[in-house]
Coordinates of C-alpha atoms in Angstrom, one line a residue:
M1 CA 107.1 94.6 87.5
P2 CA 106.9 92.2 84.3
A3 CA 109.6 91.9 81.8
I4 CA 108.5 91.6 78.2
V5 CA 109.0 87.8 77.0
N6 CA 110.0 87.2 73.2
N7 CA 107.6 87.9 70.5
H8 CA 105.5 84.8 69.3
N9 CA 102.6 84.6 66.9
F10 CA 100.3 83.1 69.4
L11 CA 99.1 84.0 73.0
Y12 CA 102.1 82.4 74.5
F13 CA 101.7 83.2 78.6
D14 CA 104.6 81.4 79.1
S15 CA 105.2 81.5 82.5
L16 CA 101.6 80.1 83.6
I17 CA 101.7 77.0 81.4
R18 CA 104.5 75.7 83.4
N19 CA 103.6 77.0 86.7
Q20 CA 99.5 77.6 87.4
R21 CA 97.9 78.9 90.1
A22 CA 98.8 81.8 92.6
N23 CA 100.7 79.7 95.2
S24 CA 103.4 79.4 92.7
I25 CA 104.1 82.8 92.8
L26 CA 103.5 82.9 96.4
S27 CA 106.3 80.3 96.6
F28 CA 108.8 82.5 94.9
I29 CA 108.0 85.5 97.0
M30 CA 108.3 83.6 100.5
A31 CA 111.2 81.9 99.3
T32 CA 113.1 84.8 98.2
Y33 CA 112.2 86.9 101.4
H34 CA 113.7 84.2 103.7
S35 CA 116.7 83.5 101.7
K36 CA 118.4 86.9 102.5
D37 CA 121.8 87.1 104.2
N38 CA 123.0 89.8 106.6
V39 CA 123.0 92.5 104.3
G40 CA 120.3 92.0 102.3
H41 CA 121.8 90.1 99.3
V42 CA 119.8 86.7 98.1
D43 CA 121.6 83.2 97.4
Q44 CA 120.1 81.3 94.0
E45 CA 121.3 78.5 95.8
K46 CA 119.5 79.5 98.9
V47 CA 116.2 80.2 97.2
A48 CA 116.4 77.3 94.9
R49 CA 116.8 75.0 97.9
R50 CA 113.7 76.9 100.0
L51 CA 111.5 76.3 97.1
I52 CA 112.5 72.6 97.2
D53 CA 112.2 71.7 100.7
A54 CA 109.3 74.4 102.2
Y55 CA 107.5 75.0 99.2
N56 CA 107.8 71.8 97.2
L57 CA 107.5 73.5 94.2
F58 CA 109.8 71.2 92.3
R59 CA 108.4 68.0 93.9
N60 CA 108.5 66.0 90.7
D61 CA 112.2 66.3 90.4
I62 CA 113.0 65.4 93.9
R63 CA 114.3 61.6 94.3
K64 CA 114.2 59.5 97.3
S65 CA 117.7 57.7 98.4
E66 CA 117.5 54.7 99.9
T67 CA 118.0 56.5 103.1
G68 CA 114.8 58.3 102.3
S69 CA 116.1 61.8 102.2
G70 CA 115.1 63.9 99.6
N71 CA 118.1 64.3 96.6
Y72 CA 117.9 67.1 94.0
P73 CA 120.2 67.1 91.4
G74 CA 121.4 70.8 89.4
T75 CA 119.7 73.0 92.0
I76 CA 121.1 76.1 90.1
E77 CA 120.4 75.1 86.8
K78 CA 116.7 73.6 87.2
F79 CA 116.0 77.0 89.2
K80 CA 117.1 79.0 86.2
K81 CA 114.7 77.5 84.1
Q82 CA 111.9 78.4 86.2
Y83 CA 113.4 82.2 86.5
T84 CA 111.5 83.7 83.9
L85 CA 108.1 83.0 85.9
G86 CA 109.4 85.1 88.4
R87 CA 110.6 87.9 86.2
E88 CA 107.3 87.9 84.1
F89 CA 105.1 88.3 87.2
G90 CA 107.5 90.8 88.7
V91 CA 108.7 89.2 91.5
W92 CA 112.2 90.3 91.0
T93 CA 113.7 93.8 90.0
G94 CA 116.9 91.9 88.1
K95 CA 118.8 89.0 87.9
D96 CA 120.4 89.5 91.7
L97 CA 116.8 88.7 93.2
N98 CA 116.2 91.6 94.6
L99 CA 112.3 91.6 95.6
S100 CA 109.9 94.1 93.7
Y101 CA 108.0 96.9 95.8
L102 CA 104.9 94.8 95.2
A103 CA 106.6 91.5 96.3
E104 CA 107.9 92.9 99.3
K105 CA 104.8 94.1 100.5
V106 CA 103.6 90.5 100.0
A107 CA 106.0 88.8 101.9
K108 CA 105.3 91.4 104.9
Q109 CA 101.7 90.4 104.7
E110 CA 100.9 93.9 103.6
I111 CA 98.5 92.8 100.6
T112 CA 97.5 89.3 99.8
I113 CA 98.6 87.4 97.1
R114 CA 95.5 88.1 95.0
E115 CA 95.7 91.8 94.9
Y116 CA 99.5 91.5 94.0
L117 CA 98.2 89.3 91.0
S118 CA 95.6 92.1 90.2
I119 CA 98.0 94.6 89.6
A120 CA 100.6 92.0 88.1
L121 CA 98.0 91.3 85.3
F122 CA 97.7 95.1 84.9
N123 CA 101.3 95.2 83.7
F124 CA 101.8 92.0 82.1
V125 CA 102.5 93.1 78.4
E126 CA 103.2 90.6 75.6
P127 CA 104.0 90.8 72.1
V128 CA 102.1 88.8 69.5
N129 CA 102.8 89.3 66.1
Q130 CA 105.0 92.4 66.9
K131 CA 102.0 93.8 68.5
M132 CA 101.7 94.5 72.1
I133 CA 99.0 93.2 74.2
N134 CA 97.7 93.0 77.6
P135 CA 95.5 90.1 78.3
L136 CA 93.9 91.5 81.1
K137 CA 92.5 94.2 79.0
I138 CA 91.3 92.2 76.1
V139 CA 89.1 90.2 78.3
F140 CA 87.9 93.0 79.9
E141 CA 87.2 94.8 76.9
G142 CA 85.4 91.5 75.4
M143 CA 82.9 91.6 78.5
I144 CA 81.8 95.3 77.6
N145 CA 81.5 94.8 73.9
N146 CA 79.3 91.6 74.6
G147 CA 77.7 92.4 77.7
L148 CA 78.7 89.7 79.9
D149 CA 79.5 89.8 83.6
T150 CA 79.9 86.1 84.0
I151 CA 82.7 84.0 81.3
D152 CA 84.2 80.4 80.8
T153 CA 87.1 79.4 78.9
N154 CA 85.2 79.5 75.7
K155 CA 84.1 83.1 76.2
V156 CA 87.8 84.1 77.1
K157 CA 89.1 82.4 73.8
Y158 CA 86.3 84.1 71.5
F159 CA 87.5 87.6 72.9
F160 CA 90.9 86.8 71.7
E161 CA 89.6 85.7 68.5
Q162 CA 88.2 88.7 67.8
N163 CA 91.5 90.7 68.0
E164 CA 92.7 88.2 65.7
I165 CA 95.1 86.9 68.5
P166 CA 95.4 83.0 68.0
V167 CA 95.4 81.1 71.5
D168 CA 97.0 77.8 70.4
P169 CA 100.5 77.6 69.0
I170 CA 101.2 77.0 65.1
D171 CA 102.2 73.4 63.9
E172 CA 105.0 74.2 61.4
T173 CA 104.5 71.2 59.3
T174 CA 100.6 71.4 58.9
G175 CA 100.3 75.3 59.5
E176 CA 97.3 74.6 62.0
N177 CA 96.5 75.4 65.6
K178 CA 97.5 72.7 67.7
K179 CA 94.8 73.2 69.8
N180 CA 96.3 72.4 73.2
N181 CA 94.6 75.0 75.1
N182 CA 97.3 75.4 77.5
A183 CA 98.0 79.3 77.6
L184 CA 94.2 79.9 77.8
N185 CA 93.4 77.6 80.9
S186 CA 96.6 79.1 82.2
L187 CA 95.2 82.8 81.7
Y188 CA 91.8 81.7 83.0
D189 CA 93.5 80.3 86.6
L190 CA 94.9 83.9 86.9
L191 CA 92.0 85.5 86.6
E192 CA 90.4 83.3 89.0
N193 CA 93.0 84.3 91.3
T194 CA 92.7 88.0 91.6
V195 CA 89.9 90.4 93.2
F196 CA 88.1 90.7 90.1
F197 CA 86.2 87.7 89.7
T198 CA 84.3 84.7 91.9
Y199 CA 84.7 81.3 91.0
N200 CA 81.5 78.8 90.1
A201 CA 83.5 76.0 90.9
E202 CA 79.6 73.7 89.4
N203 CA 79.8 75.3 86.1
K204 CA 83.3 76.6 86.3
T205 CA 82.3 80.1 85.4
L206 CA 83.9 83.4 86.6
T207 CA 81.8 86.3 87.6
Y208 CA 82.9 89.9 87.9
C209 CA 82.5 91.1 91.0
F210 CA 84.6 94.5 91.6
P211 CA 82.5 97.2 92.7
K212 CA 83.6 99.4 89.9
P213 CA 82.4 99.1 86.2
L214 CA 84.5 97.4 84.0
N215 CA 85.0 100.8 81.8
E216 CA 86.3 102.4 84.5
V217 CA 88.5 99.7 85.7
I218 CA 89.9 99.4 82.0
A219 CA 90.7 103.5 82.7
K220 CA 93.3 102.4 85.0
F221 CA 95.4 101.1 82.0
N222 CA 98.7 102.6 81.4
T223 CA 98.3 102.3 77.6
H224 CA 101.4 103.7 77.0
Y225 CA 102.8 100.4 77.4
L226 CA 100.5 98.9 74.8
C227 CA 100.6 101.6 71.5
D228 CA 100.7 99.2 68.4
D229 CA 104.3 100.2 67.7
G230 CA 105.5 100.1 71.0
F231 CA 107.3 96.8 70.6
N232 CA 110.7 98.2 70.8
L233 CA 110.0 101.1 72.9
A234 CA 108.0 98.8 75.4
K235 CA 111.7 96.8 75.9
T236 CA 113.3 100.2 76.6
E237 CA 111.1 101.9 78.9
I238 CA 108.7 99.3 80.2
G239 CA 110.5 99.5 83.6
N240 CA 110.9 103.3 83.8
D241 CA 108.0 104.3 85.7
Q242 CA 106.5 101.1 86.8
E243 CA 106.7 101.1 90.0
K244 CA 105.2 104.6 90.4
Y245 CA 102.3 103.0 88.0
C246 CA 102.3 100.1 90.7
Q247 CA 101.8 102.5 93.5
Y248 CA 99.2 104.0 92.1
L249 CA 97.2 101.0 91.3
L250 CA 97.6 99.6 94.7
K251 CA 96.5 102.3 96.4
D252 CA 93.3 102.6 94.1
V253 CA 93.0 99.0 94.2
L254 CA 93.1 98.2 97.9
H255 CA 90.8 101.1 98.6
I256 CA 88.4 100.0 96.4
Q257 CA 88.4 96.4 97.7
N258 CA 87.7 97.6 101.2
K259 CA 84.7 99.3 100.2
W260 CA 83.8 96.1 98.3
E261 CA 84.4 94.1 100.9
E262 CA 82.5 96.3 103.2
T263 CA 79.4 96.3 100.6
K264 CA 79.8 92.6 99.9
M265 CA 79.5 91.2 103.3
G266 CA 76.2 93.0 104.2
N267 CA 75.1 91.6 107.5
C268 CA 74.2 88.2 108.8
L269 CA 70.4 88.8 108.6
D270 CA 71.0 88.4 104.9
I271 CA 72.8 85.0 105.2
T272 CA 72.1 81.7 106.0
L273 CA 74.7 79.4 107.7
H274 CA 73.9 75.6 108.1
P275 CA 74.6 73.7 111.6
R276 CA 78.2 72.6 112.4
T277 CA 78.5 68.9 111.8
D278 CA 82.3 68.5 111.7
T279 CA 83.1 68.4 115.9
T280 CA 86.9 67.8 115.5
H281 CA 87.8 70.8 117.2
P282 CA 86.0 72.9 119.7
V283 CA 85.3 76.6 118.3
N284 CA 86.9 77.9 121.5
Q285 CA 89.8 76.7 123.1
I286 CA 92.8 77.8 125.0
L287 CA 96.0 75.8 125.2
Y288 CA 97.5 76.7 128.7
G289 CA 100.7 75.8 130.6
A290 CA 103.9 76.8 132.4
P291 CA 106.5 79.0 130.4
G292 CA 108.5 77.3 127.5
T293 CA 105.7 74.1 126.7
G294 CA 105.5 75.5 123.4
K295 CA 101.9 76.9 123.5
T296 CA 102.4 79.5 120.9
Y297 CA 104.7 76.9 119.0
S298 CA 101.7 74.6 118.8
T299 CA 99.3 77.2 117.2
A300 CA 100.3 77.0 113.6
E301 CA 100.0 73.5 113.5
L302 CA 96.8 73.6 115.5
A303 CA 95.4 76.5 113.1
M304 CA 96.2 74.1 110.1
A305 CA 94.2 71.1 111.3
I306 CA 91.3 73.1 111.9
I307 CA 91.4 74.7 108.7
K308 CA 92.0 71.2 106.9
R309 CA 89.3 70.0 109.2
E310 CA 91.9 67.2 110.5
P311 CA 92.9 65.8 114.0
F312 CA 96.0 68.3 115.7
K313 CA 99.2 66.5 115.9
L314 CA 102.6 68.3 116.3
S315 CA 105.1 67.7 112.9
A316 CA 107.7 64.9 113.3
S317 CA 110.4 67.0 111.3
A318 CA 111.8 70.3 110.7
E319 CA 110.8 69.7 107.0
E320 CA 107.1 69.1 108.2
R321 CA 107.1 71.8 110.4
Q322 CA 108.3 74.0 107.2
Q323 CA 105.5 72.8 105.2
I324 CA 103.1 74.0 107.9
L325 CA 104.4 77.2 108.1
A326 CA 104.3 77.7 104.3
Q327 CA 100.6 76.6 104.2
Y328 CA 100.3 78.8 107.5
N329 CA 101.7 81.7 106.0
R330 CA 99.5 81.5 102.9
C331 CA 96.4 81.3 105.0
I332 CA 97.3 84.4 106.6
S333 CA 98.2 86.3 103.4
V334 CA 94.7 85.6 102.2
G335 CA 92.9 86.3 105.6
K336 CA 92.3 83.0 106.6
I337 CA 93.8 83.2 109.7
V338 CA 94.8 85.9 112.1
F339 CA 97.4 86.4 114.9
T340 CA 97.1 88.8 117.4
T341 CA 98.3 89.2 121.1
F342 CA 96.4 90.6 124.1
H343 CA 98.0 93.1 126.5
Q344 CA 96.8 95.7 128.8
S345 CA 96.1 98.4 126.4
Y346 CA 94.1 96.4 124.1
G347 CA 90.5 97.3 123.9
Y348 CA 87.5 96.8 122.2
E349 CA 88.3 99.4 119.6
E350 CA 91.1 97.1 118.5
F351 CA 89.3 93.7 118.2
I352 CA 85.4 94.4 117.6
Q353 CA 85.3 98.2 116.1
G354 CA 86.4 101.5 117.2
L355 CA 86.7 105.0 115.8
R356 CA 89.6 105.8 113.8
P357 CA 91.1 109.5 112.5
D358 CA 90.4 109.5 109.0
T359 CA 93.2 110.6 107.4
D360 CA 91.8 111.0 103.8
S361 CA 89.6 113.4 105.1
S362 CA 90.9 117.2 104.8
T363 CA 89.5 118.2 108.0
L364 CA 89.6 116.5 111.3
S365 CA 87.0 113.8 111.4
F366 CA 86.8 110.3 112.7
K367 CA 85.4 107.0 111.0
T368 CA 84.4 103.5 111.9
T369 CA 86.8 101.2 112.2
D370 CA 86.6 97.4 112.3
G371 CA 89.0 95.5 114.6
V372 CA 90.8 92.2 114.0
F373 CA 88.3 90.0 115.0
K374 CA 85.2 91.5 113.4
Q375 CA 87.2 91.6 110.3
I376 CA 87.7 87.9 110.7
A377 CA 84.5 87.2 111.6
D378 CA 82.6 89.3 108.6
R379 CA 85.2 87.1 105.9
A380 CA 84.1 83.9 107.6
M381 CA 80.5 84.6 107.5
S382 CA 80.6 85.2 103.8
D383 CA 82.5 82.2 103.2
G384 CA 80.6 79.5 105.4
E385 CA 82.1 76.4 103.3
N386 CA 85.5 77.1 105.0
N387 CA 87.0 77.1 108.2
Y388 CA 88.7 80.5 109.6
V389 CA 91.0 80.7 113.0
I390 CA 91.9 83.9 115.3
I391 CA 94.7 82.9 117.3
I392 CA 94.5 85.2 120.6
D393 CA 98.0 84.9 121.9
E394 CA 98.4 85.7 125.9
I395 CA 94.8 86.1 125.9
N396 CA 94.7 86.7 130.0
R397 CA 96.9 89.6 129.7
G398 CA 94.2 91.7 128.3
N399 CA 91.2 93.3 130.1
I400 CA 89.0 90.0 128.9
S401 CA 85.2 91.7 129.7
K402 CA 86.3 95.1 128.2
I403 CA 87.8 93.8 125.1
F404 CA 85.0 91.1 124.4
G405 CA 82.1 93.2 125.3
E406 CA 79.0 91.3 123.8
L407 CA 81.2 88.8 122.1
I408 CA 81.0 87.0 125.7
T409 CA 77.5 86.0 124.6
L410 CA 78.0 85.5 121.0
I411 CA 81.0 83.0 120.7
E412 CA 79.1 80.4 122.6
E413 CA 78.8 77.6 120.5
D414 CA 74.9 77.5 120.6
K415 CA 74.9 80.9 120.0
R416 CA 77.2 81.1 117.3
W417 CA 75.7 81.8 113.7
G418 CA 74.1 78.9 112.0
E419 CA 73.4 77.2 115.0
P420 CA 70.0 76.6 116.3
N421 CA 69.8 78.9 118.9
Q422 CA 71.9 81.6 116.7
L423 CA 72.2 85.6 118.4
N424 CA 73.2 88.7 116.7
V425 CA 73.5 92.0 118.4
T426 CA 73.6 95.6 117.4
L427 CA 77.3 97.3 117.7
P428 CA 77.5 101.2 118.8
S429 CA 77.6 101.9 115.1
G430 CA 74.2 100.6 114.5
E431 CA 75.6 97.5 112.7
V432 CA 74.3 93.8 113.4
F433 CA 76.9 91.5 113.8
A434 CA 76.9 88.0 114.7
V435 CA 79.8 85.3 115.4
P436 CA 79.8 82.5 112.5
N437 CA 80.1 78.8 113.4
N438 CA 83.0 78.6 111.0
L439 CA 84.9 81.0 113.0
Y440 CA 87.8 79.2 115.8
I441 CA 89.1 81.2 118.3
V442 CA 92.4 79.5 119.7
G443 CA 94.1 81.3 123.0
T444 CA 97.1 81.0 124.6
M445 CA 97.6 81.6 128.5
N446 CA 100.7 81.2 130.7
S447 CA 99.4 79.7 133.6
A448 CA 102.2 80.8 135.6
D449 CA 101.1 84.9 135.3
K450 CA 99.6 84.8 138.7
S451 CA 99.7 88.9 138.7
I452 CA 97.8 89.9 135.7
S453 CA 93.8 89.2 135.0
L454 CA 92.9 85.7 135.3
I455 CA 89.8 84.5 132.9
D456 CA 86.5 85.8 133.5
T457 CA 84.2 83.1 134.5
A458 CA 81.7 83.4 132.3
L459 CA 84.0 83.6 129.5
R460 CA 85.8 80.4 130.9
R461 CA 82.7 78.0 130.4
R462 CA 82.6 78.9 127.0
F463 CA 86.2 77.6 126.3
S464 CA 87.5 74.1 125.9
F465 CA 90.8 74.0 128.4
V466 CA 93.9 71.9 126.7
E467 CA 97.1 71.6 129.1
Q468 CA 100.5 71.7 127.5
K469 CA 102.7 69.8 129.5
P470 CA 106.7 70.0 130.0
D471 CA 107.8 67.0 127.3
S472 CA 111.5 65.8 128.5
S473 CA 111.2 63.1 125.8
L474 CA 111.7 66.4 123.3
I475 CA 115.3 66.8 124.7
L476 CA 118.2 64.9 123.2
D477 CA 120.9 65.5 125.7
L478 CA 120.1 62.8 128.3
S479 CA 121.7 64.9 131.2
L480 CA 119.7 68.1 130.5
K481 CA 116.8 65.9 130.4
K482 CA 117.2 64.5 133.5
L483 CA 118.0 67.6 134.8
L484 CA 114.4 69.2 133.9
E485 CA 112.4 66.1 135.1
N486 CA 114.4 66.3 138.2
L487 CA 113.7 70.1 138.6
N488 CA 110.1 69.9 137.7
N489 CA 109.4 66.8 140.1
Q490 CA 110.9 69.2 143.3
L491 CA 109.0 72.2 142.1
V492 CA 105.5 70.3 142.4
K493 CA 106.5 68.7 145.7
D494 CA 107.7 72.0 146.9
L495 CA 105.4 74.4 145.6
N496 CA 102.4 72.0 145.3
S497 CA 101.2 73.6 141.7
T498 CA 102.0 71.9 138.3
D499 CA 101.2 75.6 136.8
L500 CA 104.8 76.9 138.2
L501 CA 106.9 74.2 136.5
I502 CA 109.7 74.9 133.5
G503 CA 109.0 74.1 129.8
H504 CA 111.1 72.1 127.8
S505 CA 111.9 74.6 125.4
Y506 CA 114.7 76.3 127.2
F507 CA 116.6 72.8 126.5
I508 CA 115.6 72.3 122.9
N509 CA 118.6 71.8 120.9
K510 CA 120.9 72.7 123.4
S511 CA 123.3 70.4 125.5
I512 CA 125.0 70.3 129.0
D513 CA 127.8 72.8 128.2
D514 CA 124.6 75.4 127.7
L515 CA 123.5 75.0 131.3
P516 CA 125.0 78.1 132.8
F517 CA 123.8 80.1 130.3
I518 CA 120.3 78.6 130.5
F519 CA 119.9 79.0 133.9
N520 CA 121.5 82.5 134.2
S521 CA 119.0 83.9 131.5
S522 CA 115.9 82.0 132.1
I523 CA 115.6 79.6 134.7
I524 CA 116.9 81.4 137.6
P525 CA 114.8 84.4 137.1
L526 CA 111.5 82.4 137.0
L527 CA 112.5 80.9 139.9
Y528 CA 113.2 84.1 141.7
E529 CA 109.4 84.7 140.7
Y530 CA 108.4 81.6 142.2
Y531 CA 109.4 81.8 145.1
F532 CA 108.4 85.7 145.5
D533 CA 112.3 86.8 145.5
N534 CA 112.9 84.2 148.3
R535 CA 116.9 84.0 147.9
K536 CA 117.3 80.7 150.1
K537 CA 114.2 78.8 148.3
V538 CA 115.7 79.4 144.9
L539 CA 119.4 78.5 146.3
S540 CA 117.9 75.3 147.8
I541 CA 115.8 74.3 144.7
I542 CA 118.9 75.0 142.6
N543 CA 121.4 72.9 144.7
S544 CA 118.6 70.1 144.9
V545 CA 119.1 69.1 140.9
L546 CA 122.5 70.8 140.3
D547 CA 125.5 68.6 139.3
S548 CA 127.8 69.9 141.9
D549 CA 130.8 68.3 140.4
K550 CA 130.7 70.1 137.2
F551 CA 128.7 73.3 138.4
K552 CA 128.8 75.7 141.1
V553 CA 126.2 78.3 142.8
I554 CA 127.8 81.4 142.5
D555 CA 126.3 84.0 145.4
D556 CA 128.2 87.2 146.0
N557 CA 125.1 89.0 147.9
V558 CA 125.0 91.8 145.4
G559 CA 122.9 90.0 142.4
R560 CA 120.8 87.2 142.0
L561 CA 122.5 83.7 142.4
R562 CA 124.3 82.6 138.9
I563 CA 125.7 79.1 138.6
E564 CA 129.3 78.8 136.4
E565 CA 130.7 75.6 135.4
I566 CA 134.1 74.5 137.8
R567 CA 137.2 74.7 135.6
Q568 CA 139.7 71.6 135.9

């Protein structure tokens, strides 16, 4: 966790002055996590490059060349100037850029960035006038001493003044405070991004919203790090047991957070939502098409378009795709987007609500546990101003009626909570439940899967279906492009169905030299399925599209057909 910064005569909060908001910390974590080599080492150049390309953290330093491409001079040098941000907020355990215990949990989406920052602020120790302080502890104590549960920047400044801690640097010439409020505003911004406060944008205030009283939360601080004479002590011992301390905080904060969410949500009867006015996207839609047409690939862009209330379009470049994925992952980390996959063992208990063993109990007992859909529905219900998205991959692979249960009625557009005909149901647990009109359901369905469950008729009429067609224009190799077009034309003619086609993804970023691998590992197995293992039919379709001067079909009678390149 955080390192000790150099001593100052005012509230320095150095890292936050340079980079405000939780997204900066999240960018460091994700850039580091995705820059590991095969043995787990992290390269500074890769981290810096990812921060530039994927997270645009240093966008003011990027110059556009005459060709329009980004040019970033002095990557390592610029990165090192930002290094203390990650060190002070516990992203790395050392100069080797290994992610800390908590940062790994953020990268793996086990905790949110808000939970991470809450614990990081518990650990943030700053020397001011040779005295160790924790800014979060001072704010909490100030709220208790002044009987406040709502604060603004002036109140926070007053708390530090009460402790004789200047919040502004001293002008060396005049000896007076410069009054730039940089550190104060940065601290206030971080407080907004913790689980302890909710932000009121209208009057720019923070209200304490955590379920435990402030005095109980203050008891969680490790005062060993905050002793008055501990300046040198803290510099040498700050890291000795911090991981254990963080684990203790993490377990406690997450446990409280879960309870807090349960009590905060209440039920739909206590919440009023307004009818939906933005009809850019249907609330329920399914992307369907042949294998390899990019259905799952498209869901990230579609989900972000829904979140932003923008029309859906695929990224035009790899750089745009990376930026979208960075935003998408941030939305997942804060619970605005959920991704799940249906399968034949998937049930109502995993999706809506069910009983699970209570691992905290000393005896064998069970507790009611919300499924993935109910969790995001409750979050969306309590945040009616923003859109939420649940992505259900392979939606037709599950037992639809069993999984959805009463949702078949509740997900209908005019039955959503906030619409004129809003409905709610009582779950088996006795809890009242409704589906808010700001929760969007996006499913994907492989239209070639005839052997598995088809979409229930009652459910089908509640979804809009968007076809994903094979798109040969995305294939750069002209020979492969022509081959795919001929193959699909032949399949439509032979099978009289557009469901049983071959998608373009098998040929993306490939050349004609890769054709034997593509066919033998992907295309030929599909053709055997399409033609119900009819060897003659498969052979006929291959011969109709294959360049016989360059490739040949191998039929050894003891295995499936395969193709090989003819060597000259």
